[in-house]
Each structure stands twice: as structure tokens, then as C-alpha cells.
């Protein structure tokens, strides 16, 4: 990619200086607004992302297409999507550092809507393949840029709690999207194509709200940088201005020099396959173990995974800030230990054929995997990135995780459930062991 400096935009004439009371009131209002609109933006991405997972049930039962769109082909399509998603993670975080989150995220939403519409009106394998690549690139614009957006409005001392609550967005998206899309597809229209079109319409509404209410930094609305007062070593020059002058390669080198960023990336690579296997294949996995529940039941039971996932980032964020005093590694290691046990027991426990047991096991897995996921991919990635390179660090960590997620989308179409879940358990155990030596590591600002 050519390293071209972005066009400078003239700043508006400064208005009269704000009083302390006005600044505090304005910051409170904009923090709430940015929290809400960025939370909604990332949750909205899931209403397109989950459409393929919901549509698989109908595709595999559709005699017009299931001779071509077999389980193996669907697994390959998931792998195409996740490969594009991983590639995008390495790019869009850096672009958010250089050009701001707004343009990156809005462009991604437009691409995601276009790709979903293409899959909603076609059954051709080539169309599906191209649309999945576009969808992967579009979806990858969301996480790292939005994490950077939040980090600009909140200080390191409060990010564990705030970003923990904020990280419930993707768990909520994974929770709410499947039953919503399944209802439109199988109850209203009785067509798996409707899952894609309903998801596209939902994200289009979210895009409009994002364009109206989102801003990149407090400085864009005339407010001071809240991180400046917390970091006494920060220079007077704006970090965003410094970052825009840095070559792309320099941003990557700066992030990769931190051993903690590499550790987070490796751990996230090992963690992500389990989450994405359940996220993308959850209804199919449930249907295999409990064939008597039907399509709607197989879509609803994985909701337990998402419900626990909504609570997990909130709990682990609070624990990391209060119990462990901004140390992000200890709660991650504990969550990974719980995840290892739950994944190893998944097949023996669900072999009973009990829907209640299935719900309970999925809830425990969701609690553990989303807790570790949120802390590694968001809070820790932003904390350990530099002031102007938080997007690049988050993008690198998430890119490594997304490479692992390719396996989560691909392997369920080829492996038995026993081999799959024991493999995921071993990967979670290795991730915990990698992070264990960093038990007492804290972000530089928190240490100061």
C-alpha cells in the first residue's frame, strides 16, 4: 500500500474558551453519545455477519442448492470470509490511526450491506465467494477503529470497566441477531435468502445513526484530550497529528516492538477458533447433537452462549480494574482455564441429548470465551498500544486472532465434534500458558 499522507483539513476558527463546568458537562455528554453510537455500530455489524450462520440451516435443507452448497463448501466460504477479515484487521486499525475511525467504519458498513444484498438475491457459488470476501473486508473495519474511538474519550484508569461494558456489543450482536434473522427467514418469509436482506436493512439504519452522532476525538467538538492530563510525559503536540505524519511501516514497527502486543496476538490466535466455531456453526452443532429441536430451536439454543457473553466483558472489566488494579492478564488466565475445562467436557455432557445441559454448557463456554476475548482484543490491546498507535496495536492483535478464526469457520465442516472440541480445549490451555508469565504486567500509564 502506498504511503501517502492524508489531506490536511483546515480547523474551524476557535470559539471562546470553555469554562471548567462547561468542559465537564460537554465531555460527559459526548462520552455517553460516543459510547452509545459506537456500541450500536459494532452490534449492528453482527446483524449482517450472522446472516450466513442462520441461512446455513435453510441452505442444507434446500434441494435446489444443497447439492452444490454442501457443508464442506459452506466451511470453505466461511474460511474465505475469515481470511479477508484477518487481512482487513492488519490494515484498518492503522488507517484509523492515520485517517480517523469515522471514514473507515462508515465505508465498512456500506460494503457489508452491499455484500449481504448480493447473497440475498443469488445462490451462485461464485457470487457467494466474492460476497464473502467483501463481507470479511467490510466487517474488519469495525473493531480496531471503534476501540480507538472509545480510547480517545476514556482514560486508561477507567478503560477496564468502560470498555468491558462496551465490549458487550459483539456478544449482544451474536445473541440478538440469530433469532431476529431466523424469525424473518423461517417464520415470516420461509426463505433463507431473507436472513441476508433483513440483516442488510438493519445495518443500513445503524449506518445513518453512526453518521449523525459519531465523532473521532474530543478535540473534534472543542473539548480537551482526557488522556493528556493523565499522562504527564505526553508532549504538547497532538498524538493524532504525529501519527498522521508517520509512515505505515513505522506504526507497525512501533506496535511490534512491545513484547506484550505479540503475546496478546498469539493468545488471541489460539482463543478465536472456539468462539467463531460456535458463532458461525452454533445452530448446526446444536442440530447435530439435538436433532429433535428443529430449525428454530437450533437457532434459539445458542442464545445461551450470547447471553453469557453479554455479561462476561462487564464482569472481567470490573475485576481487572478493581481487584487486579488495571492488570489485564490475571483475569484472562482465569477465564482461559475455565474455558479449557468447559470445551473438554462439551461432547460428553451434550451426548445426554438434554437441551437443558446443552444450554448450560454453552452458557459456561460463552462466559469464559467472551471474558478472555474482550480483555485481550480490546482493553489490553488499546492499553499496551502507544498513544497514537492504539488502532494499529488493536488491529495487529485482532488480525492474529482472525487468522485463528479461519479455523473456527473451516474445521466444523470437516471434523467430528469430539476432535473439534478437544482441539479447541488444547488451544485455550496453550493460550493461558502463554499469558501466565505476564501475570503482573500493567500498562505504562497505570503504572505511573
Coordinates of C-alpha atoms in Angstrom, one line a residue:
X1 CA 0.0 0.0 0.0
X2 CA 1.4 3.4 -0.9
X3 CA 2.3 5.6 2.0
X4 CA 0.5 8.8 1.1
X5 CA 0.0 11.4 3.7
X6 CA -3.7 12.3 4.2
X7 CA -5.0 15.7 3.1
X8 CA -5.0 18.2 5.8
X9 CA -8.4 19.7 6.7
X10 CA -8.4 23.3 7.9
X11 CA -9.6 23.5 11.5
X12 CA -12.6 25.7 12.3
X13 CA -11.9 29.1 13.9
X14 CA -11.6 28.6 17.7
X15 CA -14.5 29.8 19.7
X16 CA -14.4 31.3 23.2
X17 CA -12.6 29.1 25.7
X18 CA -14.9 26.8 27.7
X19 CA -15.2 27.1 31.4
X20 CA -14.3 24.1 33.6
X21 CA -18.0 23.4 34.2
X22 CA -18.9 23.7 30.5
X23 CA -16.0 21.4 29.6
X24 CA -17.0 18.8 32.1
X25 CA -20.7 18.9 31.1
X26 CA -19.7 18.7 27.4
X27 CA -17.3 15.8 28.0
X28 CA -19.9 13.9 29.9
X29 CA -22.5 14.3 27.2
X30 CA -20.1 13.3 24.4
X31 CA -18.7 10.3 26.3
X32 CA -22.3 9.0 26.6
X33 CA -23.0 9.7 23.0
X34 CA -19.8 8.1 21.6
X35 CA -20.3 5.1 23.9
X36 CA -23.8 4.6 22.6
X37 CA -23.3 5.1 18.9
X38 CA -20.1 3.0 18.7
X39 CA -21.7 0.3 20.8
X40 CA -24.6 0.3 18.4
X41 CA -22.3 0.4 15.4
X42 CA -20.4 -2.8 16.3
X43 CA -23.6 -4.6 17.4
X44 CA -25.1 -3.7 14.1
X45 CA -22.3 -5.4 12.1
X46 CA -23.4 -8.7 13.6
X47 CA -26.9 -8.5 12.0
X48 CA -25.1 -8.9 8.7
X49 CA -22.3 -11.2 9.9
X50 CA -24.7 -13.7 11.5
X51 CA -26.9 -14.0 8.4
X52 CA -24.8 -16.7 6.8
X53 CA -24.9 -18.8 10.1
X54 CA -28.7 -18.6 10.2
X55 CA -29.0 -19.2 6.4
X56 CA -27.0 -22.4 6.6
X57 CA -29.9 -24.3 8.1
X58 CA -32.1 -23.5 5.1
X59 CA -29.3 -24.0 2.6
X60 CA -28.6 -27.5 3.8
X61 CA -32.3 -28.4 3.5
X62 CA -32.8 -26.7 0.2
X63 CA -32.8 -29.3 -2.6
X64 CA -32.2 -26.6 -5.2
X65 CA -28.8 -25.6 -3.8
X66 CA -27.6 -28.2 -1.2
X67 CA -26.1 -30.4 -3.9
X68 CA -23.6 -27.6 -4.6
X69 CA -23.6 -25.7 -1.3
X70 CA -22.6 -28.7 0.9
X71 CA -21.3 -28.5 4.4
X72 CA -17.7 -28.6 3.1
X73 CA -18.4 -25.7 0.6
X74 CA -20.0 -23.7 3.4
X75 CA -16.9 -24.3 5.5
X76 CA -14.7 -23.1 2.7
X77 CA -16.9 -20.0 2.3
X78 CA -16.5 -19.2 6.0
X79 CA -12.7 -19.6 5.6
X80 CA -12.8 -17.1 2.7
X81 CA -14.7 -14.7 4.8
X82 CA -12.4 -15.1 7.8
X83 CA -9.2 -14.8 5.6
X84 CA -10.5 -11.5 4.2
X85 CA -11.5 -10.4 7.8
X86 CA -8.0 -11.2 9.1
X87 CA -6.3 -9.3 6.2
X88 CA -8.5 -6.3 6.9
X89 CA -7.7 -6.2 10.6
X90 CA -4.0 -5.6 9.8
X91 CA -4.9 -2.6 7.6
X92 CA -7.9 -0.8 9.1
X93 CA -6.5 -0.3 12.6
X94 CA -3.6 1.6 11.0
X95 CA -5.9 3.5 8.7
X96 CA -8.0 4.6 11.7
X97 CA -4.8 5.9 13.4
X98 CA -4.0 7.9 10.2
X99 CA -7.4 9.0 8.9
X100 CA -9.8 8.6 11.8
X101 CA -12.3 5.9 12.7
X102 CA -15.3 7.6 11.1
X103 CA -14.4 7.2 7.4
X104 CA -13.1 3.6 7.9
X105 CA -16.2 2.3 9.8
X106 CA -18.8 4.0 7.6
X107 CA -17.1 2.6 4.5
X108 CA -17.1 -0.8 6.0
X109 CA -20.8 -0.6 6.8
X110 CA -21.6 0.3 3.2
X111 CA -19.5 -2.7 2.0
X112 CA -21.2 -5.1 4.4
X113 CA -24.7 -4.0 3.3
X114 CA -23.8 -4.5 -0.4
X115 CA -22.3 -7.9 0.2
X116 CA -25.4 -9.1 2.2
X117 CA -27.7 -7.9 -0.5
X118 CA -25.8 -9.8 -3.1
X119 CA -26.1 -13.0 -1.1
X120 CA -29.8 -12.3 -0.5
X121 CA -30.6 -12.3 -4.2
X122 CA -28.3 -15.0 -5.6
X123 CA -27.5 -18.7 -4.9
X124 CA -24.4 -18.9 -7.2
X125 CA -21.2 -20.2 -5.6
X126 CA -19.1 -17.5 -7.3
X127 CA -21.4 -14.7 -6.1
X128 CA -21.3 -16.2 -2.6
X129 CA -17.5 -16.4 -2.7
X130 CA -17.0 -12.8 -3.9
X131 CA -19.6 -11.5 -1.4
X132 CA -17.9 -13.3 1.5
X133 CA -14.6 -11.8 0.7
X134 CA -16.2 -8.3 0.5
X135 CA -18.1 -9.1 3.7
X136 CA -14.9 -10.1 5.5
X137 CA -13.0 -6.9 4.5
X138 CA -16.0 -4.8 5.4
X139 CA -16.6 -6.4 8.8
X140 CA -12.9 -6.0 9.8
X141 CA -13.3 -2.2 9.7
X142 CA -15.3 -2.3 12.9
X143 CA -13.4 -3.4 15.9
X144 CA -10.0 -1.8 16.0
X145 CA -11.2 1.6 14.7
X146 CA -14.1 1.7 17.2
X147 CA -11.8 0.6 20.1
X148 CA -9.5 3.5 19.2
X149 CA -12.6 5.8 19.0
X150 CA -13.5 4.8 22.6
X151 CA -9.9 5.1 23.8
X152 CA -9.8 8.7 22.7
X153 CA -12.7 9.6 25.1
X154 CA -11.7 7.4 28.1
X155 CA -8.5 7.2 30.2
X156 CA -6.5 4.1 30.9
X157 CA -7.6 4.0 34.6
X158 CA -11.3 3.6 33.6
X159 CA -11.0 1.6 30.4
X160 CA -11.3 -1.8 32.1
X161 CA -14.8 -1.0 33.4
X162 CA -15.9 1.2 30.5
X163 CA -14.6 -1.0 27.6
X164 CA -15.7 -4.1 29.5
X165 CA -19.3 -2.8 29.4
X166 CA -18.8 -1.5 25.8
X167 CA -17.4 -4.9 24.7
X168 CA -20.8 -6.4 25.4
X169 CA -21.7 -5.1 21.9
X170 CA -20.5 -8.1 20.0
X171 CA -21.9 -10.6 22.5
X172 CA -25.2 -8.8 22.2
X173 CA -25.0 -8.8 18.4
X174 CA -24.2 -12.6 18.5
X175 CA -27.1 -13.0 20.9
X176 CA -29.8 -10.9 19.2
X177 CA -29.1 -11.4 15.5
X178 CA -29.7 -15.1 15.0
X179 CA -33.2 -15.3 16.5
X180 CA -34.1 -12.0 14.8
X181 CA -32.8 -13.1 11.4
X182 CA -34.1 -16.7 11.9
X183 CA -37.6 -15.3 12.5
X184 CA -37.6 -13.2 9.3
X185 CA -36.1 -16.1 7.3
X186 CA -38.1 -19.1 8.5
X187 CA -41.3 -17.7 10.1
X188 CA -42.1 -14.6 8.0
X189 CA -40.8 -15.4 4.5
X190 CA -39.9 -19.1 4.8
X191 CA -36.7 -18.4 2.7
X192 CA -33.1 -18.5 3.8
X193 CA -32.4 -15.5 1.5
X194 CA -34.4 -13.3 3.8
X195 CA -31.8 -13.6 6.5
X196 CA -29.3 -11.7 4.4
X197 CA -31.8 -9.0 3.4
X198 CA -33.1 -8.4 6.9
X199 CA -29.5 -8.1 8.2
X200 CA -28.6 -5.6 5.4
X201 CA -31.7 -3.4 6.2
X202 CA -30.8 -3.4 10.0
X203 CA -27.2 -2.3 9.4
X204 CA -28.3 0.4 6.9
X205 CA -30.4 2.0 9.7
X206 CA -27.4 1.8 12.1
X207 CA -25.1 3.5 9.4
X208 CA -27.4 6.5 9.3
X209 CA -27.3 6.9 13.1
X210 CA -23.5 6.5 13.1
X211 CA -23.0 9.3 10.5
X212 CA -25.2 11.6 12.5
X213 CA -23.9 11.0 16.1
X214 CA -20.3 9.8 15.8
X215 CA -17.1 12.0 16.2
X216 CA -13.5 10.8 16.2
X217 CA -12.0 12.7 19.2
X218 CA -13.0 15.1 21.9
X219 CA -10.9 17.8 20.1
X220 CA -13.3 17.5 17.1
X221 CA -16.0 19.0 19.3
X222 CA -13.8 21.6 21.1
X223 CA -13.1 19.5 24.2
X224 CA -9.7 18.7 25.7
X225 CA -8.0 15.3 25.4
X226 CA -8.8 13.4 28.7
X227 CA -5.7 11.3 28.3
X228 CA -3.3 14.3 28.3
X229 CA -3.9 15.1 32.0
X230 CA -3.4 11.5 32.9
X231 CA 0.0 11.1 31.1
X232 CA 2.4 13.7 32.4
X233 CA 5.1 12.6 29.8
X234 CA 2.9 13.3 26.8
X235 CA 4.2 16.1 24.6
X236 CA 2.2 19.2 23.8
X237 CA 1.8 18.2 20.2
X238 CA -1.4 16.2 19.5
X239 CA -0.7 12.4 19.1
X240 CA -3.1 12.3 16.2
X241 CA -1.1 14.9 14.3
X242 CA 2.1 13.0 15.0
X243 CA 0.5 9.7 13.9
X244 CA -0.7 11.1 10.6
X245 CA 2.9 12.0 9.7
X246 CA 4.3 8.5 10.5
X247 CA 4.7 6.1 7.6
X248 CA 2.5 3.0 7.9
X249 CA 5.5 0.7 8.4
X250 CA 6.7 2.8 11.4
X251 CA 3.3 2.4 13.1
X252 CA 3.6 -1.4 12.7
X253 CA 7.2 -1.5 13.9
X254 CA 6.3 0.6 17.0
X255 CA 3.5 -1.9 17.9
X256 CA 5.6 -5.0 17.3
X257 CA 8.4 -3.7 19.5
X258 CA 6.2 -4.4 22.5
X259 CA 6.5 -8.0 23.5
X260 CA 3.1 -7.7 25.2
X261 CA 1.4 -7.0 21.9
X262 CA 3.0 -10.1 20.4
X263 CA 1.9 -12.2 23.4
X264 CA -1.7 -10.9 23.1
X265 CA -1.7 -11.7 19.4
X266 CA -0.5 -15.3 19.9
X267 CA -3.0 -15.9 22.7
X268 CA -5.9 -14.4 20.6
X269 CA -4.9 -16.6 17.7
X270 CA -5.4 -19.7 19.9
X271 CA -8.6 -18.4 21.5
X272 CA -10.6 -17.2 18.5
X273 CA -11.3 -20.6 16.7
X274 CA -13.6 -21.8 19.5
X275 CA -15.7 -18.7 19.6
X276 CA -16.1 -18.5 15.9
X277 CA -16.9 -22.2 15.5
X278 CA -19.9 -21.7 17.8
X279 CA -20.7 -18.3 16.4
X280 CA -20.8 -19.5 12.8
X281 CA -21.8 -23.1 13.2
X282 CA -23.8 -22.9 16.5
X283 CA -27.2 -23.8 15.0
X284 CA -25.7 -26.7 13.0
X285 CA -23.7 -28.0 16.1
X286 CA -26.9 -28.0 18.2
X287 CA -28.9 -29.6 15.4
X288 CA -26.4 -32.4 15.2
X289 CA -26.5 -33.1 18.9
X290 CA -30.2 -32.5 19.4
X291 CA -31.9 -33.2 16.0
X292 CA -35.4 -33.2 17.6
X293 CA -35.4 -29.4 18.4
X294 CA -35.9 -28.4 14.8
X295 CA -34.5 -25.3 12.9
X296 CA -36.0 -22.6 15.1
X297 CA -34.9 -24.5 18.3
X298 CA -31.4 -25.0 16.9
X299 CA -31.3 -21.2 16.3
X300 CA -32.6 -20.3 19.7
X301 CA -30.5 -22.6 21.9
X302 CA -27.1 -20.9 21.1
X303 CA -28.7 -17.7 22.5
X304 CA -27.3 -19.0 25.9
X305 CA -23.8 -18.6 24.5
X306 CA -24.6 -15.0 23.7
X307 CA -26.4 -14.1 26.9
X308 CA -23.4 -15.2 29.0
X309 CA -21.2 -13.3 26.5
X310 CA -23.0 -10.1 27.2
X311 CA -22.3 -10.3 30.9
X312 CA -18.7 -11.6 30.6
X313 CA -16.9 -8.4 29.4
X314 CA -18.7 -6.3 32.1
X315 CA -17.6 -8.7 34.8
X316 CA -14.0 -9.1 33.7
X317 CA -13.5 -5.4 33.0
X318 CA -14.6 -4.5 36.5
X319 CA -12.4 -7.3 38.0
X320 CA -9.4 -6.1 36.1
X321 CA -9.7 -2.5 37.2
X322 CA -10.7 -3.1 40.8
X323 CA -9.4 -6.5 42.1
X324 CA -6.3 -6.6 39.9
X325 CA -5.6 -2.8 39.7
X326 CA -5.5 -2.5 35.9
X327 CA -3.7 -5.8 35.4
X328 CA -5.3 -7.4 32.4
X329 CA -3.5 -10.7 32.4
X330 CA -4.8 -12.4 35.6
X331 CA -8.5 -12.4 34.7
X332 CA -7.6 -13.6 31.2
X333 CA -5.7 -16.6 32.5
X334 CA -8.5 -17.5 34.9
X335 CA -11.1 -17.2 32.1
X336 CA -8.9 -19.4 29.8
X337 CA -8.6 -22.0 32.5
X338 CA -12.4 -22.2 32.8
X339 CA -12.8 -22.3 29.0
X340 CA -10.4 -25.2 28.7
X341 CA -12.4 -27.3 31.1
X342 CA -15.8 -26.4 29.5
X343 CA -14.6 -27.2 26.0
X344 CA -13.1 -30.5 27.0
X345 CA -16.5 -31.6 28.6
X346 CA -18.7 -30.3 25.8
X347 CA -19.2 -33.6 23.9
X348 CA -19.5 -35.9 26.9
X349 CA -22.1 -33.7 28.5
X350 CA -24.2 -32.9 25.5
X351 CA -24.2 -36.6 24.5
X352 CA -27.1 -37.0 27.0
X353 CA -29.4 -35.4 24.5
X354 CA -30.7 -32.9 27.1
X355 CA -31.5 -29.4 25.8
X356 CA -31.0 -28.0 29.4
X357 CA -27.5 -29.5 29.6
X358 CA -26.7 -28.0 26.1
X359 CA -27.9 -24.6 27.2
X360 CA -25.8 -24.7 30.4
X361 CA -22.6 -25.8 28.7
X362 CA -22.9 -23.2 26.0
X363 CA -23.5 -20.6 28.7
X364 CA -20.3 -21.5 30.6
X365 CA -18.3 -21.5 27.3
X366 CA -19.8 -18.2 26.4
X367 CA -18.9 -16.7 29.8
X368 CA -15.3 -17.8 29.6
X369 CA -14.6 -17.2 25.9
X370 CA -16.1 -13.7 25.8
X371 CA -14.4 -12.7 29.0
X372 CA -11.0 -13.5 27.7
X373 CA -11.8 -12.3 24.2
X374 CA -12.9 -8.8 25.3
X375 CA -9.9 -8.3 27.6
X376 CA -7.4 -9.4 25.0
X377 CA -8.8 -7.9 21.9
X378 CA -10.0 -4.5 23.3
X379 CA -8.9 -3.4 26.7
X380 CA -5.4 -4.8 26.7
X381 CA -4.7 -4.1 23.0
X382 CA -5.6 -0.5 23.4
X383 CA -3.8 -0.1 26.8
X384 CA -0.5 -1.6 25.5
X385 CA -0.5 0.3 22.2
X386 CA 1.1 3.7 22.1
X387 CA -0.9 6.9 22.5
X388 CA -1.2 7.5 18.7
X389 CA -1.0 3.8 17.7
X390 CA -3.8 2.2 19.7
X391 CA -5.6 1.4 16.5
X392 CA -2.6 -0.3 14.9
X393 CA -1.9 -2.4 18.1
X394 CA -5.6 -3.4 18.3
X395 CA -5.6 -4.2 14.6
X396 CA -2.5 -6.4 14.9
X397 CA -3.9 -8.3 17.9
X398 CA -7.2 -8.8 16.2
X399 CA -5.6 -9.7 12.9
X400 CA -3.7 -12.6 14.6
X401 CA -7.0 -13.6 16.2
X402 CA -8.8 -13.5 12.9
X403 CA -6.2 -15.8 11.3
X404 CA -7.1 -18.3 14.1
X405 CA -10.8 -17.7 13.5
X406 CA -10.4 -19.1 9.9
X407 CA -10.0 -22.5 11.6
X408 CA -13.2 -21.9 13.6
X409 CA -15.1 -21.3 10.4
X410 CA -13.4 -24.1 8.4
X411 CA -13.0 -27.1 10.7
X412 CA -16.6 -27.7 11.8
X413 CA -17.4 -28.7 8.1
X414 CA -14.6 -31.4 8.2
X415 CA -14.1 -32.7 11.7
X416 CA -16.2 -34.7 14.1
X417 CA -17.5 -32.9 17.2
X418 CA -15.1 -34.8 19.5
X419 CA -12.0 -33.9 17.6
X420 CA -13.2 -30.3 17.2
X421 CA -13.8 -29.5 20.9
X422 CA -10.8 -31.4 22.3
X423 CA -8.7 -29.4 19.8
X424 CA -10.2 -26.1 21.0
X425 CA -9.7 -27.1 24.6
X426 CA -6.0 -27.7 24.0
X427 CA -5.6 -24.3 22.2
X428 CA -7.3 -22.5 25.1
X429 CA -4.9 -24.2 27.5
X430 CA -1.9 -23.1 25.5
X431 CA -3.2 -19.5 25.3
X432 CA -3.4 -19.4 29.1
X433 CA 0.1 -20.8 29.5
X434 CA 1.5 -18.1 27.1
X435 CA -0.1 -15.3 29.1
X436 CA 0.9 -16.7 32.5
X437 CA 4.4 -15.2 32.6
X438 CA 2.9 -11.7 32.1
X439 CA 0.8 -12.0 35.2
X440 CA 2.0 -8.8 36.8
X441 CA 2.3 -6.7 33.6
X442 CA 0.4 -3.4 33.7
X443 CA 0.0 -0.6 31.1
X444 CA 2.6 2.2 31.4
X445 CA 0.1 4.9 32.3
X446 CA -1.5 2.7 35.0
X447 CA 2.0 2.0 36.5
X448 CA 2.7 5.8 36.6

